[in-house]
Coordinates of C-alpha atoms in Angstrom, one line a residue:
M230 CA -10.8 56.0 -7.8
K231 CA -13.3 54.4 -5.4
K232 CA -14.0 50.7 -5.9
L233 CA -17.6 49.0 -4.4
Y234 CA -16.5 46.3 -2.0
L235 CA -18.5 44.1 0.0
S236 CA -17.7 44.8 3.7
Q237 CA -15.7 43.1 5.7
T238 CA -16.2 45.1 8.9
D239 CA -20.0 46.4 8.7
K240 CA -21.8 43.3 8.1
K241 CA -25.0 41.3 8.9
I242 CA -25.3 39.1 6.3
A243 CA -22.9 39.4 3.3
G244 CA -21.9 43.0 3.6
V245 CA -23.7 44.6 1.0
C246 CA -25.3 47.1 2.9
G247 CA -21.8 48.1 4.5
G248 CA -20.2 48.3 1.0
L249 CA -22.6 50.6 -0.5
A250 CA -22.6 52.8 2.7
E251 CA -18.9 52.7 3.1
Y252 CA -18.9 54.0 -1.2
F253 CA -21.4 56.4 -0.9
G254 CA -20.0 57.6 2.7
I255 CA -23.3 57.5 4.3
D256 CA -24.2 55.3 7.5
S257 CA -24.9 51.8 6.7
T258 CA -28.0 51.4 8.7
I259 CA -29.6 54.1 6.0
V260 CA -29.0 51.9 3.4
R261 CA -30.4 48.9 5.3
I262 CA -33.4 51.0 5.8
I263 CA -33.7 51.6 1.9
F264 CA -33.4 48.0 1.4
L265 CA -35.7 47.1 3.6
F266 CA -38.5 49.7 2.3
M267 CA -37.6 48.4 -1.0
L268 CA -38.5 45.0 0.1
F269 CA -41.9 45.5 1.8
C270 CA -43.0 48.3 -0.6
V271 CA -41.8 48.0 -4.0
G272 CA -41.1 44.1 -4.0
G273 CA -37.5 44.4 -5.2
G274 CA -35.0 44.3 -2.2
L275 CA -34.3 40.8 -1.9
L276 CA -33.9 40.5 -5.3
L277 CA -31.5 43.3 -5.9
Y278 CA -29.7 42.7 -2.6
L279 CA -28.6 39.1 -4.4
I280 CA -28.0 40.8 -7.5
V281 CA -25.1 42.8 -5.6
W282 CA -23.9 40.3 -3.7
I283 CA -22.6 38.0 -6.1
A284 CA -21.8 40.7 -8.4
T285 CA -19.2 42.7 -5.6
P286 CA -16.2 41.3 -4.8
K287 CA -15.4 41.0 -1.2
A288 CA -12.4 44.0 0.3
P289 CA -8.9 42.9 0.2
F290 CA -7.3 42.2 2.9
R291 CA -5.6 45.5 4.4
L292 CA -2.8 45.9 7.4
P293 CA -4.2 48.3 9.8

């Protein structure tokens, strides 16, 4: 079962976009572009980012 976590390796601010990209199996740059589009064109990108940041747990520590 897949679970959504904040990314610990692919993060710029909090790991939200990296975590979403890992969950959906896409590149994190695409998720970042979608959030920027939502921020400037739709207006809800920042609010959505903050909600996901607060509601999503950090990824558990894994040994390599």
